[in-house]
mmCIF file of C-alpha atoms and ligand atoms in Angstrom:
data_model
loop_
_atom_site.group_PDB
_atom_site.id
_atom_site.type_symbol
_atom_site.label_atom_id
_atom_site.label_comp_id
_atom_site.label_asym_id
_atom_site.label_seq_id
_atom_site.Cartn_x
_atom_site.Cartn_y
_atom_site.Cartn_z
ATOM 1 C CA MET U 258 24.647 -21.486 -0.704
ATOM 2 C CA GLN U 259 22.467 -18.633 -2.050
ATOM 3 C CA ALA U 260 22.420 -15.464 0.041
ATOM 4 C CA ASN U 261 19.289 -14.147 1.695
ATOM 5 C CA GLY U 262 18.233 -10.521 1.615
ATOM 6 C CA PRO U 263 15.347 -8.049 1.596
ATOM 7 C CA ILE U 264 12.840 -7.709 -1.249
ATOM 8 C CA GLY U 265 13.719 -4.752 -3.470
ATOM 9 C CA VAL U 266 10.964 -2.438 -4.709
ATOM 10 C CA PHE U 267 11.830 0.106 -7.391
ATOM 11 C CA ASP U 268 10.224 3.124 -9.007
ATOM 12 C CA SER U 269 11.446 6.213 -10.822
ATOM 13 C CA GLY U 270 10.072 8.208 -7.886
ATOM 14 C CA TYR U 271 7.301 7.905 -5.340
ATOM 15 C CA GLY U 272 4.704 5.957 -7.328
ATOM 16 C CA GLY U 273 6.041 2.552 -6.367
ATOM 17 C CA LEU U 274 5.215 3.340 -2.768
ATOM 18 C CA THR U 275 1.519 2.902 -3.627
ATOM 19 C CA VAL U 276 2.445 -0.655 -4.614
ATOM 20 C CA LEU U 277 4.778 -1.258 -1.663
ATOM 21 C CA LYS U 278 1.990 -0.176 0.690
ATOM 22 C CA GLU U 279 -0.320 -2.924 -0.615
ATOM 23 C CA ILE U 280 2.468 -5.520 -0.706
ATOM 24 C CA VAL U 281 3.328 -4.844 2.925
ATOM 25 C CA ASP U 282 -0.333 -5.101 3.812
ATOM 26 C CA LYS U 283 -0.458 -8.631 2.371
ATOM 27 C CA LEU U 284 3.115 -9.711 3.180
ATOM 28 C CA PRO U 285 4.174 -7.852 6.343
ATOM 29 C CA GLN U 286 6.671 -10.521 7.381
ATOM 30 C CA TYR U 287 9.437 -9.641 4.899
ATOM 31 C CA ASN U 288 12.165 -6.998 4.946
ATOM 32 C CA TYR U 289 11.973 -4.432 2.146
ATOM 33 C CA VAL U 290 14.309 -1.970 0.469
ATOM 34 C CA TYR U 291 12.604 0.739 -1.576
ATOM 35 C CA MET U 292 14.480 2.910 -4.013
ATOM 36 C CA GLY U 293 13.119 5.910 -5.902
ATOM 37 C CA ASP U 294 15.313 7.283 -8.677
ATOM 38 C CA ASN U 295 13.842 10.746 -8.098
ATOM 39 C CA ALA U 296 16.897 12.570 -9.433
ATOM 40 C CA ARG U 297 16.216 11.153 -12.914
ATOM 41 C CA ALA U 298 12.400 11.027 -12.805
ATOM 42 C CA PRO U 299 10.163 11.158 -14.711
ATOM 43 C CA TYR U 300 11.056 8.112 -16.785
ATOM 44 C CA GLY U 301 7.788 8.273 -18.748
ATOM 45 C CA THR U 302 9.004 10.666 -21.429
ATOM 46 C CA ARG U 303 12.468 9.113 -21.885
ATOM 47 C CA SER U 304 13.663 6.835 -24.680
ATOM 48 C CA PHE U 305 13.732 3.045 -24.484
ATOM 49 C CA GLU U 306 17.515 3.014 -24.240
ATOM 50 C CA THR U 307 17.607 5.553 -21.403
ATOM 51 C CA VAL U 308 14.876 3.856 -19.352
ATOM 52 C CA TYR U 309 16.627 0.516 -19.850
ATOM 53 C CA GLN U 310 20.045 1.885 -18.801
ATOM 54 C CA TYR U 311 18.637 3.655 -15.715
ATOM 55 C CA THR U 312 16.571 0.652 -14.660
ATOM 56 C CA LEU U 313 19.479 -1.741 -15.128
ATOM 57 C CA GLU U 314 21.729 0.437 -12.947
ATOM 58 C CA CYS U 315 19.069 0.426 -10.242
ATOM 59 C CA VAL U 316 18.550 -3.343 -10.448
ATOM 60 C CA GLU U 317 22.314 -3.858 -10.092
ATOM 61 C CA TRP U 318 22.253 -1.625 -7.023
ATOM 62 C CA PHE U 319 19.472 -3.759 -5.463
ATOM 63 C CA PHE U 320 21.514 -6.885 -6.144
ATOM 64 C CA LYS U 321 24.491 -5.283 -4.359
ATOM 65 C CA GLN U 322 22.200 -4.761 -1.355
ATOM 66 C CA GLY U 323 21.665 -8.528 -1.400
ATOM 67 C CA CYS U 324 18.052 -8.513 -2.699
ATOM 68 C CA PRO U 325 17.230 -11.920 -4.202
ATOM 69 C CA LEU U 326 13.993 -10.532 -5.668
ATOM 70 C CA VAL U 327 13.316 -7.072 -7.143
ATOM 71 C CA ILE U 328 9.890 -5.726 -8.098
ATOM 72 C CA LEU U 329 9.835 -2.986 -10.732
ATOM 73 C CA ALA U 330 6.865 -1.085 -9.284
ATOM 74 C CA CYS U 331 6.952 1.206 -12.299
ATOM 75 C CA ASN U 332 5.028 0.589 -15.500
ATOM 76 C CA THR U 333 7.461 2.535 -17.638
ATOM 77 C CA ALA U 334 10.420 0.450 -16.440
ATOM 78 C CA SER U 335 8.348 -2.739 -16.683
ATOM 79 C CA ALA U 336 7.357 -1.845 -20.260
ATOM 80 C CA LYS U 337 10.725 -0.702 -21.531
ATOM 81 C CA ALA U 338 13.372 -2.544 -19.539
ATOM 82 C CA LEU U 339 12.067 -5.646 -17.785
ATOM 83 C CA ARG U 340 12.176 -8.137 -20.633
ATOM 84 C CA THR U 341 15.726 -7.221 -21.684
ATOM 85 C CA ILE U 342 16.927 -7.353 -18.088
ATOM 86 C CA GLN U 343 15.295 -10.766 -17.569
ATOM 87 C CA GLN U 344 16.541 -12.255 -20.812
ATOM 88 C CA LYS U 345 19.860 -10.555 -21.456
ATOM 89 C CA ASP U 346 21.225 -9.235 -18.165
ATOM 90 C CA LEU U 347 20.113 -11.654 -15.454
ATOM 91 C CA PRO U 348 22.298 -14.534 -16.652
ATOM 92 C CA ARG U 349 25.293 -12.171 -16.257
ATOM 93 C CA ILE U 350 24.419 -10.075 -13.170
ATOM 94 C CA GLY U 351 22.261 -12.396 -11.072
ATOM 95 C CA LYS U 352 21.555 -15.879 -12.374
ATOM 96 C CA ASP U 353 19.889 -16.940 -9.135
ATOM 97 C CA LYS U 354 17.939 -13.672 -8.682
ATOM 98 C CA ARG U 355 14.603 -12.565 -10.056
ATOM 99 C CA VAL U 356 13.149 -9.295 -11.341
ATOM 100 C CA LEU U 357 9.363 -8.984 -11.682
ATOM 101 C CA GLY U 358 7.219 -6.187 -13.104
ATOM 102 C CA VAL U 359 3.693 -4.835 -12.726
ATOM 103 C CA ILE U 360 2.294 -5.303 -16.234
ATOM 104 C CA ARG U 361 2.000 -9.087 -16.366
ATOM 105 C CA PRO U 362 0.081 -9.474 -13.067
ATOM 106 C CA THR U 363 -2.311 -6.729 -14.141
ATOM 107 C CA THR U 364 -2.988 -8.044 -17.628
ATOM 108 C CA GLU U 365 -3.625 -11.530 -16.241
ATOM 109 C CA VAL U 366 -6.734 -10.282 -14.420
ATOM 110 C CA ILE U 367 -7.955 -7.081 -16.082
ATOM 111 C CA GLY U 368 -10.477 -8.823 -18.345
ATOM 112 C CA ASN U 369 -12.285 -10.183 -15.293
ATOM 113 C CA TYR U 370 -13.392 -6.681 -14.310
ATOM 114 C CA SER U 371 -15.106 -5.652 -17.554
ATOM 115 C CA LYS U 372 -18.703 -6.509 -18.415
ATOM 116 C CA THR U 373 -18.705 -4.680 -21.768
ATOM 117 C CA GLY U 374 -15.420 -6.214 -22.942
ATOM 118 C CA GLU U 375 -13.795 -2.789 -23.377
ATOM 119 C CA VAL U 376 -11.066 -1.452 -21.100
ATOM 120 C CA GLY U 377 -9.144 1.822 -20.996
ATOM 121 C CA ILE U 378 -5.475 2.149 -20.112
ATOM 122 C CA LEU U 379 -4.078 5.402 -18.710
ATOM 123 C CA GLY U 380 -0.292 5.535 -18.553
ATOM 124 C CA THR U 381 2.842 7.494 -19.284
ATOM 125 C CA THR U 382 3.827 8.212 -22.871
ATOM 126 C CA GLY U 383 6.480 5.486 -22.620
ATOM 127 C CA THR U 384 4.071 2.845 -21.363
ATOM 128 C CA VAL U 385 1.433 3.673 -23.981
ATOM 129 C CA GLN U 386 3.899 3.876 -26.884
ATOM 130 C CA SER U 387 5.460 0.544 -25.927
ATOM 131 C CA GLY U 388 2.119 -1.166 -26.662
ATOM 132 C CA SER U 389 2.822 -3.505 -23.742
ATOM 133 C CA TYR U 390 -0.726 -3.456 -22.378
ATOM 134 C CA PRO U 391 -2.603 -4.253 -25.625
ATOM 135 C CA ILE U 392 -0.002 -6.938 -26.451
ATOM 136 C CA GLU U 393 -0.153 -8.615 -23.033
ATOM 137 C CA ILE U 394 -3.951 -8.313 -22.626
ATOM 138 C CA GLU U 395 -4.391 -9.986 -26.029
ATOM 139 C CA LYS U 396 -2.570 -13.052 -24.632
ATOM 140 C CA PHE U 397 -4.919 -13.503 -21.672
ATOM 141 C CA PHE U 398 -8.156 -11.926 -22.962
ATOM 142 C CA PRO U 399 -8.119 -11.967 -26.784
ATOM 143 C CA GLU U 400 -11.750 -10.812 -26.924
ATOM 144 C CA ILE U 401 -11.142 -7.612 -24.932
ATOM 145 C CA LYS U 402 -10.904 -4.280 -26.769
ATOM 146 C CA VAL U 403 -8.199 -2.004 -25.355
ATOM 147 C CA CYS U 404 -8.140 1.798 -25.684
ATOM 148 C CA GLN U 405 -5.140 3.779 -24.421
ATOM 149 C CA GLU U 406 -4.358 7.370 -23.484
ATOM 150 C CA ALA U 407 -0.985 8.823 -22.509
ATOM 151 C CA CYS U 408 -1.174 11.398 -19.714
ATOM 152 C CA PRO U 409 2.305 12.991 -19.692
ATOM 153 C CA ILE U 410 1.374 15.761 -17.276
ATOM 154 C CA TRP U 411 -0.086 13.563 -14.544
ATOM 155 C CA VAL U 412 3.222 12.362 -13.051
ATOM 156 C CA PRO U 413 4.578 15.932 -12.703
ATOM 157 C CA LEU U 414 1.246 16.959 -11.098
ATOM 158 C CA VAL U 415 1.598 14.179 -8.543
ATOM 159 C CA GLU U 416 5.354 14.611 -7.966
ATOM 160 C CA ASN U 417 4.763 18.336 -7.355
ATOM 161 C CA ASN U 418 2.004 17.757 -4.854
ATOM 162 C CA GLU U 419 -0.629 19.285 -7.164
ATOM 163 C CA TYR U 420 -2.750 16.129 -7.404
ATOM 164 C CA ASP U 421 -5.520 17.616 -5.300
ATOM 165 C CA SER U 422 -5.414 21.144 -6.707
ATOM 166 C CA PRO U 423 -8.050 22.727 -8.980
ATOM 167 C CA GLY U 424 -5.392 22.837 -11.732
ATOM 168 C CA ALA U 425 -5.271 19.050 -11.720
ATOM 169 C CA ASP U 426 -8.968 18.877 -12.688
ATOM 170 C CA PHE U 427 -8.278 20.352 -16.109
ATOM 171 C CA PHE U 428 -5.664 17.761 -17.041
ATOM 172 C CA VAL U 429 -7.531 14.860 -15.470
ATOM 173 C CA LYS U 430 -10.670 15.730 -17.433
ATOM 174 C CA LYS U 431 -8.724 16.364 -20.653
ATOM 175 C CA HIS U 432 -7.159 12.901 -20.729
ATOM 176 C CA LEU U 433 -10.280 11.095 -19.547
ATOM 177 C CA ASP U 434 -12.257 12.819 -22.315
ATOM 178 C CA HIS U 435 -9.678 11.628 -24.856
ATOM 179 C CA LEU U 436 -9.845 8.072 -23.525
ATOM 180 C CA LEU U 437 -13.605 7.853 -23.224
ATOM 181 C CA GLY U 438 -13.988 9.573 -26.607
ATOM 182 C CA GLN U 439 -12.473 6.437 -28.159
ATOM 183 C CA SER U 440 -15.413 4.277 -27.081
ATOM 184 C CA GLU U 441 -18.583 4.705 -25.062
ATOM 185 C CA LYS U 442 -18.385 1.097 -23.941
ATOM 186 C CA ILE U 443 -15.289 1.391 -21.744
ATOM 187 C CA ASP U 444 -16.410 0.292 -18.279
ATOM 188 C CA THR U 445 -12.999 -0.435 -16.696
ATOM 189 C CA ILE U 446 -10.119 2.019 -16.517
ATOM 190 C CA LEU U 447 -6.684 0.876 -15.394
ATOM 191 C CA LEU U 448 -4.368 3.356 -13.736
ATOM 192 C CA ALA U 449 -1.312 1.928 -15.494
ATOM 193 C CA CYS U 450 1.119 4.218 -13.740
ATOM 194 C CA THR U 451 1.912 3.755 -10.085
ATOM 195 C CA HIS U 452 1.656 7.514 -9.485
ATOM 196 C CA TYR U 453 -1.966 7.752 -10.596
ATOM 197 C CA PRO U 454 -3.726 6.293 -7.536
ATOM 198 C CA LEU U 455 -3.232 9.708 -5.935
ATOM 199 C CA LEU U 456 -5.479 11.150 -8.662
ATOM 200 C CA LYS U 457 -8.153 8.493 -8.184
ATOM 201 C CA ASN U 458 -10.634 10.758 -6.391
ATOM 202 C CA LYS U 459 -10.404 13.356 -9.138
ATOM 203 C CA ILE U 460 -10.686 10.678 -11.838
ATOM 204 C CA MET U 461 -13.861 9.332 -10.225
ATOM 205 C CA GLU U 462 -15.458 12.778 -10.442
ATOM 206 C CA HIS U 463 -15.160 12.659 -14.238
ATOM 207 C CA VAL U 464 -16.406 9.170 -15.082
ATOM 208 C CA SER U 465 -19.871 7.625 -14.886
ATOM 209 C CA THR U 466 -20.776 5.820 -11.675
ATOM 210 C CA GLY U 467 -20.669 2.300 -13.095
ATOM 211 C CA THR U 468 -17.034 2.635 -14.212
ATOM 212 C CA THR U 469 -14.424 0.565 -12.368
ATOM 213 C CA ILE U 470 -11.165 2.396 -11.703
ATOM 214 C CA LEU U 471 -8.388 -0.105 -11.084
ATOM 215 C CA SER U 472 -5.187 0.693 -9.201
ATOM 216 C CA GLN U 473 -2.418 -1.861 -9.463
ATOM 217 C CA GLY U 474 -1.172 -2.048 -5.886
ATOM 218 C CA GLU U 475 -3.563 -4.717 -4.691
ATOM 219 C CA ILE U 476 -3.346 -6.714 -7.925
ATOM 220 C CA VAL U 477 0.461 -6.779 -7.774
ATOM 221 C CA ALA U 478 0.408 -7.651 -4.067
ATOM 222 C CA ASN U 479 -1.971 -10.595 -4.665
ATOM 223 C CA SER U 480 0.224 -11.800 -7.477
ATOM 224 C CA LEU U 481 3.312 -11.653 -5.239
ATOM 225 C CA VAL U 482 1.511 -13.713 -2.581
ATOM 226 C CA GLU U 483 0.876 -16.376 -5.241
ATOM 227 C CA TYR U 484 4.448 -16.117 -6.551
ATOM 228 C CA MET U 485 5.855 -16.781 -3.078
ATOM 229 C CA ALA U 486 3.591 -19.817 -2.682
ATOM 230 C CA ARG U 487 4.713 -21.179 -6.082
ATOM 231 C CA HIS U 488 8.407 -20.471 -5.434
ATOM 232 C CA PRO U 489 9.351 -21.701 -1.940
ATOM 233 C CA GLU U 490 13.050 -21.606 -2.946
ATOM 234 C CA MET U 491 12.742 -17.817 -3.427
ATOM 235 C CA GLU U 492 10.418 -17.346 -0.439
ATOM 236 C CA GLN U 493 13.069 -18.841 1.851
ATOM 237 C CA ARG U 494 15.670 -16.422 0.536
ATOM 238 C CA CYS U 495 13.602 -13.317 1.367
ATOM 239 C CA ASP U 496 14.614 -12.020 4.801
ATOM 240 C CA LYS U 497 11.919 -11.799 7.432
ATOM 241 C CA GLY U 498 11.575 -9.235 10.208
ATOM 242 C CA GLY U 499 9.250 -6.514 8.889
ATOM 243 C CA LYS U 500 12.030 -3.930 8.394
ATOM 244 C CA PHE U 501 12.088 -1.152 5.788
ATOM 245 C CA ASP U 502 14.871 0.855 4.217
ATOM 246 C CA PHE U 503 14.101 3.720 1.862
ATOM 247 C CA PHE U 504 16.588 5.254 -0.563
ATOM 248 C CA THR U 505 16.285 8.151 -2.978
ATOM 249 C CA THR U 506 18.740 9.438 -5.556
ATOM 250 C CA ASP U 507 17.543 12.990 -4.793
ATOM 251 C CA SER U 508 16.887 15.051 -1.640
ATOM 252 C CA THR U 509 15.892 12.960 1.373
ATOM 253 C CA GLU U 510 13.955 15.866 2.852
ATOM 254 C CA ASP U 511 11.674 16.114 -0.202
ATOM 255 C CA PHE U 512 11.415 12.347 -0.448
ATOM 256 C CA ASP U 513 10.301 11.919 3.157
ATOM 257 C CA LYS U 514 7.653 14.629 2.840
ATOM 258 C CA HIS U 515 6.101 13.157 -0.321
ATOM 259 C CA ALA U 516 6.727 9.510 0.468
ATOM 260 C CA THR U 517 4.712 9.719 3.652
ATOM 261 C CA ILE U 518 1.640 10.662 1.575
ATOM 262 C CA PHE U 519 2.167 7.809 -0.913
ATOM 263 C CA PHE U 520 3.054 5.187 1.691
ATOM 264 C CA GLY U 521 0.564 6.319 4.314
ATOM 265 C CA LYS U 522 3.154 6.101 7.130
ATOM 266 C CA PRO U 523 6.176 8.196 8.124
ATOM 267 C CA VAL U 524 9.211 7.527 5.939
ATOM 268 C CA ARG U 525 12.889 8.281 6.732
ATOM 269 C CA SER U 526 15.035 7.857 3.646
ATOM 270 C CA LYS U 527 18.770 7.760 2.953
ATOM 271 C CA HIS U 528 20.443 9.451 0.026
ATOM 272 C CA LEU U 529 21.911 7.257 -2.669
ATOM 273 C CA ASP U 530 24.508 8.270 -5.234
ATOM 274 C CA LEU U 531 24.441 5.695 -8.027
ATOM 275 C CA SER U 532 27.666 6.996 -9.542
ATOM 276 C CA VAL U 533 29.876 5.797 -6.673
HETATM 277 N N1 DGL X 751 5.440 5.556 -11.760
HETATM 278 C C1 DGL X 751 5.934 5.248 -13.039
HETATM 279 C C2 DGL X 751 5.016 4.306 -13.811
HETATM 280 O O1 DGL X 751 4.306 3.553 -13.219
HETATM 281 C C3 DGL X 751 6.297 6.351 -13.980
HETATM 282 C C4 DGL X 751 6.608 7.670 -13.530
HETATM 283 C C5 DGL X 751 7.590 8.336 -14.423
HETATM 284 O O2 DGL X 751 7.233 8.821 -15.510
HETATM 285 O O3 DGL X 751 8.747 8.355 -14.004
HETATM 286 O O4 DGL X 751 4.996 4.289 -15.014
#
């Protein structure tokens, strides 16, 4: 008999909470465990091998908590670690468990938002360098032109609570100028990092009014609703009750302060030491 458990939601830090918030909105009936690997964030500037090792450790931790299903609510981890974990590690560490990412659900729909056929991707250096978005979008929308821009400073701005400061304007404008400089026809911009929704208001100040700015939370949540409907065997294994547990590998005090902003509700986290 396969064990039941909460749904695991993972990010390098707080960003995944913007996804969890939307998931809970659509699927309030389940129990959730969120883990932010804040002590080792940001992941966006780290090598493939390091992001893979860190993400794998975190996935194994979720499995030990009994999660039958883990969502990598982090583009960097989805881009650099998900496929290897699914193909190489799952048969060994959790044959009957599943790990899902945020890139596939987003690329399945992104082409539907653009009228000009040109989309812009804003992400971490790791996500952009991996080429995951152009590769995946090509599969679903071969006619769409994809421009990318890495914004390495945006995650630190958000993690340090500077997302609304005048200093943030400079870096938001700088990277948008680089992206939009690649083509005048971009009419849809994807925030391909789960931290970036906190910069959405600033981003909107620097783009023309007809531009669609897409955050992933709702897209990923809709995709999970469909996944549950298609996989009743997994749906039954996800514990119900509407309970949340939050864990951080860094200070709980800092986590709770920031997490409340990202999640939109008070958060009380527990500290997690992955080395024990
Ligand atoms: N929030 C993560 C993402 O979506 C990345 C943040 C980081 O660099 O750790 O890519």
